Tab-separated table of C-alpha atoms and ligand atoms in Angstrom:
chain	number	residue	atom	x	y	z
A	176	MET	CA	13.841	-74.991	-2.284
A	177	GLN	CA	14.151	-78.719	-3.031
A	178	LEU	CA	13.581	-80.869	0.058
A	179	ASN	CA	16.097	-83.626	0.658
A	180	PRO	CA	14.140	-86.840	-0.149
A	181	SER	CA	16.035	-88.854	2.454
A	182	THR	CA	14.652	-86.700	5.270
A	183	GLN	CA	11.062	-86.955	4.059
A	184	PRO	CA	8.845	-89.867	5.059
A	185	LEU	CA	8.983	-92.748	2.609
A	186	ILE	CA	5.312	-93.526	3.154
A	187	GLU	CA	2.780	-91.081	4.498
A	188	MET	CA	-0.878	-91.800	5.189
A	189	ARG	CA	-2.957	-88.669	5.633
A	190	ASN	CA	-6.317	-89.056	7.298
A	191	VAL	CA	-7.109	-92.258	5.407
A	192	VAL	CA	-10.741	-93.314	5.688
A	193	LYS	CA	-12.150	-96.529	4.234
A	194	ILE	CA	-15.880	-97.136	4.283
A	195	TYR	CA	-17.249	-100.376	2.843
A	196	ALA	CA	-20.788	-100.370	1.516
A	197	THR	CA	-22.543	-103.497	2.781
A	198	ALA	CA	-26.101	-104.782	2.672
A	199	ALA	CA	-26.382	-103.737	6.317
A	200	GLY	CA	-25.201	-100.204	5.506
A	201	GLU	CA	-21.878	-98.401	5.615
A	202	PHE	CA	-19.035	-99.982	7.543
A	203	HIS	CA	-16.202	-97.692	8.688
A	204	ALA	CA	-13.162	-99.986	8.467
A	205	LEU	CA	-10.509	-97.230	8.753
A	206	LYS	CA	-11.419	-94.090	10.677
A	207	GLY	CA	-8.809	-91.525	9.672
A	208	ILE	CA	-5.375	-93.132	9.727
A	209	ASN	CA	-2.290	-90.929	9.957
A	210	MET	CA	1.069	-92.651	9.753
A	211	GLN	CA	4.553	-91.828	8.538
A	212	VAL	CA	7.157	-94.464	7.787
A	213	THR	CA	10.771	-93.538	7.138
A	214	ARG	CA	13.349	-95.443	5.116
A	215	ARG	CA	14.836	-98.549	6.706
A	216	GLU	CA	12.035	-98.919	9.217
A	217	PHE	CA	10.586	-102.318	10.029
A	218	VAL	CA	7.066	-101.474	11.150
A	219	GLY	CA	4.820	-104.013	12.844
A	220	ILE	CA	1.024	-103.806	12.769
A	221	VAL	CA	-0.999	-105.851	15.241
A	222	GLY	CA	-4.650	-106.022	16.154
A	223	LYS	CA	-7.613	-108.316	16.562
A	224	SER	CA	-9.231	-110.117	13.675
A	225	GLY	CA	-11.462	-107.656	11.826
A	226	ALA	CA	-9.688	-104.587	13.259
A	227	GLY	CA	-8.682	-103.329	9.791
A	228	LYS	CA	-5.124	-104.590	9.259
A	229	SER	CA	-5.599	-105.989	5.756
A	230	THR	CA	-7.698	-102.970	4.800
A	231	LEU	CA	-4.805	-100.746	5.865
A	232	MET	CA	-2.355	-102.819	3.807
A	233	ASN	CA	-4.651	-102.548	0.788
A	234	MET	CA	-4.624	-98.755	1.115
A	235	ILE	CA	-0.810	-98.633	1.215
A	236	THR	CA	-0.432	-100.916	-1.802
A	237	GLY	CA	-3.224	-99.223	-3.717
A	238	VAL	CA	-4.928	-102.524	-4.543
A	239	ASP	CA	-8.163	-101.054	-3.189
A	240	HIS	CA	-9.596	-97.534	-3.350
A	241	LEU	CA	-9.763	-95.325	-0.308
A	242	THR	CA	-12.881	-93.358	0.614
A	243	SER	CA	-10.984	-90.193	1.560
A	244	GLY	CA	-7.509	-89.103	2.534
A	245	GLU	CA	-4.225	-89.668	0.749
A	246	VAL	CA	-1.287	-92.081	0.631
A	247	LEU	CA	2.021	-90.600	-0.491
A	248	VAL	CA	5.046	-92.735	-1.360
A	249	ASN	CA	8.376	-91.084	-1.868
A	250	THR	CA	10.817	-93.497	-3.462
A	251	ASN	CA	11.923	-91.014	-6.113
A	252	SER	CA	12.625	-87.315	-6.095
A	253	SER	CA	9.058	-86.309	-5.298
A	254	PRO	CA	6.228	-88.091	-3.456
A	255	VAL	CA	3.648	-89.969	-5.512
A	256	SER	CA	0.011	-89.815	-4.427
A	257	ILE	CA	-0.733	-93.414	-5.245
A	258	HIS	CA	-4.515	-93.300	-5.389
A	259	LYS	CA	-4.345	-90.531	-7.982
A	260	MET	CA	-2.488	-92.694	-10.481
A	261	LYS	CA	-4.208	-94.272	-13.455
A	262	GLU	CA	-4.651	-98.052	-13.328
A	263	ASP	CA	-1.810	-98.948	-15.726
A	264	GLU	CA	0.515	-96.334	-14.257
A	265	MET	CA	-0.203	-97.762	-10.812
A	266	ALA	CA	0.500	-101.347	-11.927
A	267	TYR	CA	3.855	-100.365	-13.390
A	268	TRP	CA	4.769	-98.282	-10.340
A	269	ARG	CA	3.707	-101.013	-7.914
A	270	GLY	CA	5.688	-103.652	-9.811
A	271	ARG	CA	8.891	-101.717	-9.320
A	272	THR	CA	8.304	-100.187	-5.910
A	273	LEU	CA	6.361	-102.594	-3.736
A	274	GLY	CA	6.668	-106.244	-2.871
A	275	VAL	CA	3.342	-107.423	-1.515
A	276	VAL	CA	2.708	-110.605	0.471
A	277	TYR	CA	-1.066	-111.098	0.540
A	278	GLN	CA	-2.720	-112.752	3.504
A	279	SER	CA	-4.293	-115.242	1.078
A	280	PHE	CA	-1.055	-115.652	-0.967
A	281	GLN	CA	-2.705	-115.031	-4.390
A	282	LEU	CA	-0.459	-117.406	-6.328
A	283	LEU	CA	-1.546	-118.098	-9.893
A	284	PRO	CA	-2.752	-121.728	-10.012
A	285	MET	CA	-1.839	-122.382	-13.648
A	286	LEU	CA	1.822	-121.413	-13.172
A	287	THR	CA	4.499	-123.468	-11.432
A	288	LEU	CA	6.141	-122.019	-8.349
A	289	VAL	CA	9.199	-120.824	-10.226
A	290	GLU	CA	6.970	-119.308	-12.933
A	291	ASN	CA	4.906	-117.499	-10.276
A	292	ILE	CA	8.072	-115.765	-9.145
A	293	MET	CA	9.343	-115.087	-12.658
A	294	LEU	CA	6.092	-113.414	-13.709
A	295	PRO	CA	6.565	-110.069	-11.891
A	296	MET	CA	10.148	-109.921	-13.161
A	297	ASP	CA	9.076	-110.591	-16.729
A	298	LEU	CA	6.284	-107.976	-16.471
A	299	SER	CA	8.557	-105.281	-15.085
A	300	GLY	CA	11.301	-105.945	-17.626
A	301	ARG	CA	13.935	-105.541	-14.932
A	302	PHE	CA	15.544	-108.912	-15.608
A	303	ASN	CA	15.863	-110.845	-18.876
A	304	SER	CA	14.148	-114.247	-18.907
A	305	LYS	CA	17.319	-116.264	-18.284
A	306	ARG	CA	18.225	-114.083	-15.340
A	307	SER	CA	14.660	-114.093	-14.015
A	308	ARG	CA	14.611	-117.905	-13.822
A	309	ALA	CA	17.951	-118.015	-12.002
A	310	ARG	CA	16.804	-115.292	-9.637
A	311	ALA	CA	13.467	-117.044	-9.002
A	312	LEU	CA	15.349	-120.221	-8.049
A	313	GLU	CA	17.630	-118.200	-5.736
A	314	LEU	CA	14.581	-116.727	-4.027
A	315	LEU	CA	12.992	-120.174	-3.642
A	316	ARG	CA	16.231	-121.268	-2.010
A	317	LEU	CA	16.079	-118.284	0.335
A	318	VAL	CA	12.674	-119.426	1.592
A	319	GLU	CA	13.905	-123.039	1.653
A	320	ILE	CA	11.572	-124.478	-0.936
A	321	GLU	CA	13.696	-124.809	-4.081
A	322	GLY	CA	13.081	-128.559	-4.255
A	323	HIS	CA	9.464	-127.870	-5.263
A	324	ALA	CA	10.191	-125.284	-7.972
A	325	ASP	CA	8.355	-127.058	-10.788
A	326	LYS	CA	5.243	-127.976	-8.821
A	327	TYR	CA	1.952	-126.085	-9.010
A	328	PRO	CA	0.551	-124.203	-5.996
A	329	SER	CA	-2.186	-126.821	-5.483
A	330	GLN	CA	0.505	-129.462	-5.003
A	331	ILE	CA	2.131	-127.849	-1.955
A	332	SER	CA	0.999	-127.036	1.579
A	333	GLY	CA	-0.358	-123.695	2.823
A	334	GLY	CA	2.880	-122.849	4.609
A	335	GLN	CA	4.865	-123.676	1.486
A	336	GLN	CA	2.545	-121.459	-0.600
A	337	GLN	CA	3.120	-118.673	1.888
A	338	ARG	CA	6.872	-118.977	1.400
A	339	VAL	CA	6.443	-118.824	-2.380
A	340	ALA	CA	4.345	-115.676	-1.908
A	341	ILE	CA	7.219	-114.153	0.088
A	342	ALA	CA	9.743	-115.091	-2.595
A	343	ARG	CA	7.491	-113.540	-5.257
A	344	ALA	CA	7.219	-110.297	-3.265
A	345	LEU	CA	11.011	-110.009	-3.375
A	346	ALA	CA	11.262	-110.782	-7.101
A	347	ASN	CA	11.826	-107.253	-8.363
A	348	ASP	CA	14.069	-106.325	-5.429
A	349	PRO	CA	11.584	-103.626	-4.341
A	350	PRO	CA	12.571	-100.910	-1.855
A	351	ILE	CA	9.346	-101.484	0.120
A	352	LEU	CA	7.858	-104.765	1.346
A	353	VAL	CA	4.267	-104.865	2.588
A	354	ALA	CA	3.470	-108.219	4.176
A	355	ASP	CA	0.110	-109.264	5.601
A	356	GLU	CA	0.631	-112.055	8.164
A	357	PRO	CA	3.559	-113.472	6.149
A	358	THR	CA	4.399	-116.013	8.836
A	359	GLY	CA	0.813	-116.867	9.804
A	360	SER	CA	0.873	-120.340	8.252
A	361	LEU	CA	4.435	-121.250	9.225
A	362	ASP	CA	5.800	-123.338	12.089
A	363	SER	CA	7.846	-121.374	14.628
A	364	VAL	CA	11.254	-122.382	13.250
A	365	THR	CA	10.364	-121.458	9.664
A	366	ALA	CA	8.661	-118.255	10.855
A	367	GLU	CA	11.843	-117.264	12.670
A	368	HIS	CA	13.907	-117.920	9.547
A	369	ILE	CA	11.605	-115.703	7.462
A	370	PHE	CA	11.647	-112.985	10.093
A	371	GLU	CA	15.456	-113.045	10.089
A	372	VAL	CA	15.415	-112.758	6.287
A	373	PHE	CA	13.237	-109.633	6.697
A	374	GLU	CA	15.531	-108.199	9.394
A	375	HIS	CA	18.488	-108.740	7.071
A	376	LEU	CA	16.678	-106.991	4.198
A	377	VAL	CA	16.242	-103.932	6.426
A	378	SER	CA	19.655	-103.845	8.100
A	379	GLU	CA	21.840	-104.935	5.185
A	380	GLN	CA	19.915	-103.854	2.112
A	381	GLY	CA	18.153	-100.742	3.384
A	382	LYS	CA	14.655	-102.017	2.638
A	383	THR	CA	11.575	-100.714	4.409
A	384	ILE	CA	9.044	-103.253	5.655
A	385	ILE	CA	5.505	-102.994	6.985
A	386	MET	CA	4.327	-106.301	8.401
A	387	VAL	CA	1.054	-107.427	9.941
A	388	THR	CA	1.401	-110.143	12.556
A	389	HIS	CA	-0.461	-111.908	15.317
A	390	ASP	CA	2.798	-112.971	16.957
A	391	LYS	CA	3.171	-110.781	20.029
A	392	SER	CA	6.706	-112.023	20.681
A	393	LEU	CA	7.837	-110.109	17.582
A	394	ALA	CA	6.658	-106.700	18.842
A	395	SER	CA	9.970	-105.771	20.486
A	396	ARG	CA	11.900	-106.570	17.300
A	397	PHE	CA	10.153	-104.029	15.076
A	398	THR	CA	11.480	-100.467	14.856
A	399	ARG	CA	7.959	-99.363	15.734
A	400	THR	CA	4.784	-101.291	16.433
A	401	PHE	CA	1.234	-100.042	15.955
A	402	GLU	CA	-2.009	-101.587	17.030
A	403	ILE	CA	-5.240	-101.173	15.082
A	404	VAL	CA	-8.360	-101.128	17.210
A	405	ASP	CA	-11.670	-100.837	15.357
A	406	GLY	CA	-10.161	-98.942	12.448
A	407	GLU	CA	-8.010	-96.621	14.559
A	408	LEU	CA	-4.225	-96.786	14.745
A	409	HIS	CA	-2.369	-96.569	18.077
A	410	PHE	CA	1.380	-96.464	18.593
A	411	LEU	CA	2.636	-99.029	21.091
A	412	SER	CA	5.528	-97.712	23.164
A	413	GLY	CA	8.404	-99.913	24.303
A	414	GLU	CA	6.863	-99.717	27.762
A	415	ASP	CA	3.490	-100.947	26.503
A	416	ILE	CA	5.235	-103.882	24.868
A	417	ALA	CA	7.626	-104.640	27.751
A	418	SER	CA	4.898	-104.420	30.375
A	419	GLY	CA	2.676	-106.705	28.294
A	420	LYS	CA	-0.303	-104.455	28.927
A	421	GLU	CA	-3.399	-106.650	29.305
A	422	GLU	CA	-5.392	-105.039	26.516
A	423	VAL	CA	-2.355	-105.092	24.240
A	424	ASN	CA	-1.795	-108.793	24.775
A	425	GLU	CA	-5.446	-109.627	24.298
A	426	SER	CA	-5.561	-107.687	21.102
A	427	PHE	CA	-3.018	-109.963	19.481
A	428	ALA	CA	-5.258	-112.993	19.676
A	429	SER	CA	-7.180	-113.579	16.477
B	187	LIG	N1	-14.978	-105.947	0.978
B	187	LIG	C1	-15.510	-105.721	2.188
B	187	LIG	N2	-16.803	-105.349	2.304
B	187	LIG	C2	-17.336	-105.073	3.500
B	187	LIG	N3	-16.672	-105.156	4.669
B	187	LIG	C3	-15.397	-105.547	4.627
B	187	LIG	C4	-14.737	-105.843	3.379
B	187	LIG	N4	-13.462	-106.179	3.646
B	187	LIG	C5	-13.321	-106.110	4.983
B	187	LIG	N5	-14.463	-105.721	5.568
B	187	LIG	C6	-14.667	-105.506	7.010
B	187	LIG	O1	-13.741	-104.541	7.467
B	187	LIG	C7	-13.226	-104.914	8.731
B	187	LIG	C8	-11.710	-105.004	8.647
B	187	LIG	O2	-11.379	-106.115	7.837
B	187	LIG	P1	-9.861	-106.537	7.608
B	187	LIG	O3	-9.868	-107.614	6.587
B	187	LIG	O4	-9.063	-105.323	7.322
B	187	LIG	O5	-9.486	-107.104	9.050
B	187	LIG	P2	-8.107	-107.718	9.581
B	187	LIG	O6	-7.666	-106.872	10.721
B	187	LIG	O7	-7.176	-107.892	8.448
B	187	LIG	O8	-8.569	-109.139	10.147
B	187	LIG	P3	-7.819	-110.581	10.125
B	187	LIG	O9	-6.861	-110.568	11.291
B	187	LIG	O10	-8.933	-111.549	10.354
B	187	LIG	O11	-7.150	-110.771	8.816
B	187	LIG	C9	-13.897	-106.221	9.119
B	187	LIG	O12	-14.971	-105.946	9.988
B	187	LIG	C10	-14.402	-106.767	7.802
B	187	LIG	O13	-15.559	-107.541	7.983
B	188	LIG	MG1	-6.363	-109.515	7.508
């Protein structure tokens, strides 16, 4: 019997373990993560600096290898086990499926801002080059930075680079957005604007978002919020969030 894809989790992490080999020995960064995300969820991930948030994001996007476990993503008729894909297959799949906002932005320094956003569109072949430029400018407008379109990343501020990174993540109109501290370098007004853009993407366009943040005031606005503590994932209930549990609040500080 064929399972109805809409009732299956969109993203499923099964006992994901990540061990880094360091000069000091093995470091267990993720200690068996199990998580299911359904379509149209806006999931928040919080936790102290070094808890494993970016490592978790890298497992979901497949930009880094896992040590054991599995990550399944089910955007089509059957789930894809992303770490089993070949490198080129993975790149193509990621380009069409995932928008990724990296904590360190990862803009290409030799391309202008508008070109940085056009690149994923041109690689995926989803938009012709005329359309990709127009769309890139639209996305720069969405993050309120269109006036800088022809500058290079080194010529704009960190917060402006972060907004370009967000625009680039949306370039191919992906069903899933994975964003690592996407508002971390923004002032509170700009951060709120970006967060509202994300909320709109979920409510009006049916996107699914997983977002890492240090901003505890956002916790009640996610569909679900998880905290990572030393490589382990804990669900935070509405009560935990509303009561501002001491350990929860402390854990948000970086
Ligand atoms: N390539 C690596 N090699 C060895 N250890 C690493 C590597 N990357 C991360 N770690 C370690 O794994 C742990 C989790 O790191 P991670 O970057 O996921 O933390 P984080 O929660 O994203 O922190 P932050 O809030 O500062 O961004 C940290 O102790 C870090 O030092
Ligand atoms: Mg991080």
